[in-house]
PDB file of C-alpha atoms in Angstrom:
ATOM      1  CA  UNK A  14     115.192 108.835  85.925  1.00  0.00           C
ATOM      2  CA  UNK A  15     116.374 109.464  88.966  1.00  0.00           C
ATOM      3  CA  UNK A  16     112.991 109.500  90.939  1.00  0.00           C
ATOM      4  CA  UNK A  17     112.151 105.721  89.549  1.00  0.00           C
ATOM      5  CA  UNK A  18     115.421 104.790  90.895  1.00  0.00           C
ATOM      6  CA  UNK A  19     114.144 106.769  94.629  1.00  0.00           C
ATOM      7  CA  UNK A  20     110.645 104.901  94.296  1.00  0.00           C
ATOM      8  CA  UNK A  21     112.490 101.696  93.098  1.00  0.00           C
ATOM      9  CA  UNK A  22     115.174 102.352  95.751  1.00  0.00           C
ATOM     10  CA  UNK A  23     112.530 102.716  98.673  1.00  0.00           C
ATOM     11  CA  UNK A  24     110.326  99.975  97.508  1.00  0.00           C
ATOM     12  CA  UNK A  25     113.162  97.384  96.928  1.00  0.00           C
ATOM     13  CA  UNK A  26     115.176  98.427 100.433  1.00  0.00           C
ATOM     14  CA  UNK A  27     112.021  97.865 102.717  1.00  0.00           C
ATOM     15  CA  UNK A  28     110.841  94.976 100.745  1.00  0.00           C
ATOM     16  CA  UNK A  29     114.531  93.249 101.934  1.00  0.00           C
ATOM     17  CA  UNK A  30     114.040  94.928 105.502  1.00  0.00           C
ATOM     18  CA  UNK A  31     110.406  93.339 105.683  1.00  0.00           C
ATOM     19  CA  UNK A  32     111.837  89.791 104.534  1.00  0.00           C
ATOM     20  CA  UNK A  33     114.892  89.734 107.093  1.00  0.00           C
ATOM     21  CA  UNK A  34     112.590  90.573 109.707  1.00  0.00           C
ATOM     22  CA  UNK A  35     109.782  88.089 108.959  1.00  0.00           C
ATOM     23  CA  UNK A  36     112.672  85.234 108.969  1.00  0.00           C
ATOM     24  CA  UNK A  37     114.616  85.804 111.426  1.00  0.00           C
ATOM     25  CA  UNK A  38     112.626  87.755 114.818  1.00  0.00           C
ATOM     26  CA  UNK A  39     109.641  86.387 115.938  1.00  0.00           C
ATOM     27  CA  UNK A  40     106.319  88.460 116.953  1.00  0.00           C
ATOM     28  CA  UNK A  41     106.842  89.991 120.133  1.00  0.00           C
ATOM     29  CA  UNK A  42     110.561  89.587 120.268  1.00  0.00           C
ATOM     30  CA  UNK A  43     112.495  93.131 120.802  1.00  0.00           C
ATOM     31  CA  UNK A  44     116.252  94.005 120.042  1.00  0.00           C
ATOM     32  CA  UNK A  45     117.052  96.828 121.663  1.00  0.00           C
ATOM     33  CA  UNK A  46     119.749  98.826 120.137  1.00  0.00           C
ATOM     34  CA  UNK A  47     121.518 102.550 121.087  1.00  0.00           C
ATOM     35  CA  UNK A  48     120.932 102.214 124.969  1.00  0.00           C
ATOM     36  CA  UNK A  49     117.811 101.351 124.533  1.00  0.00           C
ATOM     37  CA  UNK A  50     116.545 104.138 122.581  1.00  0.00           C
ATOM     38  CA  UNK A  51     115.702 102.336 118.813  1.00  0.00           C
ATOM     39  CA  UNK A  52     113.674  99.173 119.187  1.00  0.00           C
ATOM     40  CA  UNK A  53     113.641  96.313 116.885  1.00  0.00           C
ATOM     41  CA  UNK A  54     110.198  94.148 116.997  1.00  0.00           C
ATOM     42  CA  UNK A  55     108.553  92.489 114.084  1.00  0.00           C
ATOM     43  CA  UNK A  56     104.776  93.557 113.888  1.00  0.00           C
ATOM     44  CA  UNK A  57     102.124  92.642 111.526  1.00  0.00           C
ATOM     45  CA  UNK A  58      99.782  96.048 110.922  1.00  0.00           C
ATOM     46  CA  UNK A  59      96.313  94.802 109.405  1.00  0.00           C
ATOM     47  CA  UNK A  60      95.465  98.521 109.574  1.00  0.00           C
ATOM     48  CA  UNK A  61      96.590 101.337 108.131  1.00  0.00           C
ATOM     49  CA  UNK A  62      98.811 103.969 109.895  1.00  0.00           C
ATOM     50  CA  UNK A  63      98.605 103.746 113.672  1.00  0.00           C
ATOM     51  CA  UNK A  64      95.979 100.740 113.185  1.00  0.00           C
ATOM     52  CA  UNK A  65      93.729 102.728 111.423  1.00  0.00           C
ATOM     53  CA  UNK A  66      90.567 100.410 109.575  1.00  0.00           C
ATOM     54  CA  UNK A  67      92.341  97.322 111.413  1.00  0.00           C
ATOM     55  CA  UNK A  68      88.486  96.015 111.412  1.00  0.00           C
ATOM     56  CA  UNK A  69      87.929  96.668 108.003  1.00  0.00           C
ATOM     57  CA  UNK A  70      90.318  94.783 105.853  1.00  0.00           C
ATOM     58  CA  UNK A  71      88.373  95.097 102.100  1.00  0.00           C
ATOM     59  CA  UNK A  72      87.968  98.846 102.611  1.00  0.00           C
ATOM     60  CA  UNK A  73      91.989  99.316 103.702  1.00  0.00           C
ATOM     61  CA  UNK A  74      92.897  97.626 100.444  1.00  0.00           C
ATOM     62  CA  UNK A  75      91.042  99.321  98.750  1.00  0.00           C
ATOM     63  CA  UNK A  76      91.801 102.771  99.508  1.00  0.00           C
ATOM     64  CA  UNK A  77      95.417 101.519  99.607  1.00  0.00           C
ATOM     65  CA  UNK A  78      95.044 101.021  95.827  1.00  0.00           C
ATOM     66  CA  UNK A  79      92.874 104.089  95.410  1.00  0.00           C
ATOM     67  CA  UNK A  80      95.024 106.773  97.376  1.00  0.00           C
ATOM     68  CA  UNK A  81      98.174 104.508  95.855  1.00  0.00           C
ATOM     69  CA  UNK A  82      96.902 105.389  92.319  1.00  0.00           C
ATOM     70  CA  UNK A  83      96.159 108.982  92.876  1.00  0.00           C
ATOM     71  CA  UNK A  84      99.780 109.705  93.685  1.00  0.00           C
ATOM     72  CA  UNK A  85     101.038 107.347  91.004  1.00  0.00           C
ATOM     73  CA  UNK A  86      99.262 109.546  88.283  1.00  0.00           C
ATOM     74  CA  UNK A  87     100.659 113.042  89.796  1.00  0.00           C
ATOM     75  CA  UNK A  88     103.958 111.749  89.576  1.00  0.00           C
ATOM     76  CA  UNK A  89     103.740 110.787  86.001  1.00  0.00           C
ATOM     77  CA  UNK A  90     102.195 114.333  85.363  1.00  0.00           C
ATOM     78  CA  UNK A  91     104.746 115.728  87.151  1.00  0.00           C
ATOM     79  CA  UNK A  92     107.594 113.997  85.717  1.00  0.00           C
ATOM     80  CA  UNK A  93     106.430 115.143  82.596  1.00  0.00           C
ATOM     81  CA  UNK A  94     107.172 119.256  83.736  1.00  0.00           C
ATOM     82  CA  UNK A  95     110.165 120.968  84.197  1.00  0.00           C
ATOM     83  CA  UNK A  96     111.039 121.757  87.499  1.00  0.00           C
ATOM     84  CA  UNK A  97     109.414 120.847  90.591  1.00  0.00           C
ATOM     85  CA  UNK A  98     112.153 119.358  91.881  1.00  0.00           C
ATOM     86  CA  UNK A  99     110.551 119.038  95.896  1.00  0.00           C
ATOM     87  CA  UNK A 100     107.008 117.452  94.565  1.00  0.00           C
ATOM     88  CA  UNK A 101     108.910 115.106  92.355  1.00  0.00           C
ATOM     89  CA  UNK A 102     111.029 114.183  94.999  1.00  0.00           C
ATOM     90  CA  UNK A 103     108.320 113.886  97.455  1.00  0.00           C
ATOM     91  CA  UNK A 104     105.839 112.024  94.738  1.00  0.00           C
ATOM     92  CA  UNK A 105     108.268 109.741  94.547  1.00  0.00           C
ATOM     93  CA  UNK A 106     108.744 108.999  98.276  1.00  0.00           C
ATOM     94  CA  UNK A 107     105.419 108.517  98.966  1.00  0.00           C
ATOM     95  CA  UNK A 108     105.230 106.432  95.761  1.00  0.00           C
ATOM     96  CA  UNK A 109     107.725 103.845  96.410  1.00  0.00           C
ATOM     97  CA  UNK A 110     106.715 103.794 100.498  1.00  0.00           C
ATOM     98  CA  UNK A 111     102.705 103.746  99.762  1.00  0.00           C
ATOM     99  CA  UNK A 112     103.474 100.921  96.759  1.00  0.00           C
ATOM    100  CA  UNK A 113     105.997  98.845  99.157  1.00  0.00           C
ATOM    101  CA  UNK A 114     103.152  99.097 102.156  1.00  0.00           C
ATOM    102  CA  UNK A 115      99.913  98.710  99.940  1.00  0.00           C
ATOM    103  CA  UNK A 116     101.282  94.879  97.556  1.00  0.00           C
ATOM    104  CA  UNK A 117     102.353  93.842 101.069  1.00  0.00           C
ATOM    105  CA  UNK A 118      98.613  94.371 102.171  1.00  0.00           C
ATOM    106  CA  UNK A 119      96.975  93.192  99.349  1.00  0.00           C
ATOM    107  CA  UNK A 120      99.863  89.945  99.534  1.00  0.00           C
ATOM    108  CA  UNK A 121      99.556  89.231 103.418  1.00  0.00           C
ATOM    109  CA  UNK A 122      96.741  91.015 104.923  1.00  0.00           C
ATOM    110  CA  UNK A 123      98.770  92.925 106.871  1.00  0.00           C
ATOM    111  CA  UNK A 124     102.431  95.428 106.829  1.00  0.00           C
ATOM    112  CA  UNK A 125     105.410  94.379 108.431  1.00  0.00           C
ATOM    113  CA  UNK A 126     106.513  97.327 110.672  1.00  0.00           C
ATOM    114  CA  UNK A 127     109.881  96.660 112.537  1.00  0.00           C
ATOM    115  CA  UNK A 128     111.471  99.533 114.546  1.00  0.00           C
ATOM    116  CA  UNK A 129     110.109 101.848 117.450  1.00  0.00           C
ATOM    117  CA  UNK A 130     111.509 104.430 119.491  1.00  0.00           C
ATOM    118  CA  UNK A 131     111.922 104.889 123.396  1.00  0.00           C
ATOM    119  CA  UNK A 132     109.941 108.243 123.631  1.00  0.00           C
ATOM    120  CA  UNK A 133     107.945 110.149 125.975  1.00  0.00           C
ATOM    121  CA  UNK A 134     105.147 109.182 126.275  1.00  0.00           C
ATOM    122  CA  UNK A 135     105.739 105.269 126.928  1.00  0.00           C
ATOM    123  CA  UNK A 136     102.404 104.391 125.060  1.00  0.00           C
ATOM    124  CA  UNK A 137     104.323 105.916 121.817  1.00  0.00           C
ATOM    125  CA  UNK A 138     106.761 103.241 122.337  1.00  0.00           C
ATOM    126  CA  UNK A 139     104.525 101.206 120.690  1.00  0.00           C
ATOM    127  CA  UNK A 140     104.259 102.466 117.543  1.00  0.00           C
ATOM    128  CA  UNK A 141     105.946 100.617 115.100  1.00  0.00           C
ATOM    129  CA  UNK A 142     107.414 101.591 111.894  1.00  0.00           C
ATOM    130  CA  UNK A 143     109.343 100.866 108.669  1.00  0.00           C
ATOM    131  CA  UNK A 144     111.516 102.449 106.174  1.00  0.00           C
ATOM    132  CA  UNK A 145     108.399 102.721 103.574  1.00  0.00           C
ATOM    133  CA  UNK A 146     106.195 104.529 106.853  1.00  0.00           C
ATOM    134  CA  UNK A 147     109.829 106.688 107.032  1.00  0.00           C
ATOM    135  CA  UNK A 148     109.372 107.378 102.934  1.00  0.00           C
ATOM    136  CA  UNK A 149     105.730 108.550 103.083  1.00  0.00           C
ATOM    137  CA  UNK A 150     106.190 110.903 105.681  1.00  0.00           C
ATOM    138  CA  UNK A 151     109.434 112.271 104.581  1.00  0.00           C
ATOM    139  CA  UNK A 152     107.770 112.704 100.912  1.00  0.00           C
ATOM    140  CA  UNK A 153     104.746 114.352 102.325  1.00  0.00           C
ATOM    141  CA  UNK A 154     106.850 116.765 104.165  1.00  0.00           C
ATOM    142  CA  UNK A 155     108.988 117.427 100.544  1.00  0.00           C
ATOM    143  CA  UNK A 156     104.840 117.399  98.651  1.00  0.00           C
ATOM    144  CA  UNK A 157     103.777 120.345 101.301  1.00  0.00           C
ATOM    145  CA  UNK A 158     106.501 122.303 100.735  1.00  0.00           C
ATOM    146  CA  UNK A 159     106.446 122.148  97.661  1.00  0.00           C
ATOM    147  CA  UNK A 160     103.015 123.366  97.316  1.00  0.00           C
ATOM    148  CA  UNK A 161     103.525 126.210  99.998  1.00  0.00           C
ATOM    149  CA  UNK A 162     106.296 127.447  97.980  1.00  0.00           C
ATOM    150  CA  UNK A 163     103.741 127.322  94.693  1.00  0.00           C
ATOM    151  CA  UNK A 164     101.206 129.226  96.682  1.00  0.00           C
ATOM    152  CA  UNK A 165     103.531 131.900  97.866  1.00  0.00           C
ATOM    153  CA  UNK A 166     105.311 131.981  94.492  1.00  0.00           C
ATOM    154  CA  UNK A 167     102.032 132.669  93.106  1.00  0.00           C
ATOM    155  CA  UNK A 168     100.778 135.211  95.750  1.00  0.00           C
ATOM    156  CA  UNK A 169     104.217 137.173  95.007  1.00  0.00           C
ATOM    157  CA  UNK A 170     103.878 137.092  91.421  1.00  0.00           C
ATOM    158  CA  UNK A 171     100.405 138.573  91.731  1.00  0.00           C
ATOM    159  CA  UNK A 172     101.302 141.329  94.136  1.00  0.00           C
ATOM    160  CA  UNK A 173     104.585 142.103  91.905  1.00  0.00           C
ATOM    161  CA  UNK A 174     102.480 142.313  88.910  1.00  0.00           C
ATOM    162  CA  UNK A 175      99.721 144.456  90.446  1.00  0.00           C
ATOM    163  CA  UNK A 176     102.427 146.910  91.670  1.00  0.00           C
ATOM    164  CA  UNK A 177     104.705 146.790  88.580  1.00  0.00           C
ATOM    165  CA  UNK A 178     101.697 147.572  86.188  1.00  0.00           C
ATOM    166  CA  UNK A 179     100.065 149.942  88.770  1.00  0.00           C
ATOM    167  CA  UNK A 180      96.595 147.869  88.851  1.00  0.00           C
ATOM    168  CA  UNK A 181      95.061 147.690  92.863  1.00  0.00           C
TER     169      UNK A 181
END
């Protein structure tokens, strides 16, 4: 239950965020807050992450919905296991951030992306972000590691068997 109410939580929070931003700044306007180092803008992506397939609208929808689906029937299998507490938690991260990013795309055309930071190099002061972009990296970190720890849990188990039972 409590990773519907993360994928809910993540979904419903940007979805707000998103809204706020589209009524009250205007395209190009900038709030800067923390000495200048976090920037509030309101940007419409028509591409995915960093722009990416900005000139092809149909085929970013579609592997929205495709990629979207993918990790929306792992999490369901994975709900269903005991355990796995990082790739639940990171399933469901990426769920409710990639489902919050990919109706708004298939709704607008576009992903509302609202905050930036004041980094070297300047020309990554233009990326913009929001709290779903926030979700779907934080969740992949949580997915990887989760699936190093499987891989070196396994590897250990193997090499602890071999030696236990004597078998090279």
């Amino acid at each position: 239950m409590r990773y519907l109410l993360i994928l809910l939580g993540i979904f419903g929070a940007d979805r707000e965020l998103k809204e706020y931003t589209n009524n009250r700044r205007l395209q190009g306007e900038e709030k800067q807050l923390f000495g200048g180092k976090v920037i509030l803008r309101n940007y419409h992506n028509p591409g995915a992450a960093f722009g990416f397939l900005k000139d092809y609208p149909k085929l970013n929808k579609g592997l929205s919905v495709f990629v979207l689906s993918g990790v929306l029937w792992d999490l369901l299998r994975t709900l269903l296991k005991e355990g796995h507490t990082l790739r639940k938690l990171g399933l469901s991260l990426i769920a409710g951030g990639g489902a919050n990013n990919c109706l708004e795309r298939l709704e607008t055309g576009y992903v509302t992306d609202y905050v930036s930071f004041d980094v070297k190099p300047k020309r990554m002061r233009k990326v913009v972000f929001n709290l779903s972009d926030f979700a779907v990296f934080s969740g992949l970190f949580f997915y990887l590691l989760s699936s190093a720890g499987s891989l070196c849990g396994d590897f250990l188990k193997r090499r602890f068997v071999r030696k236990k039972t004597g078998k090279e």
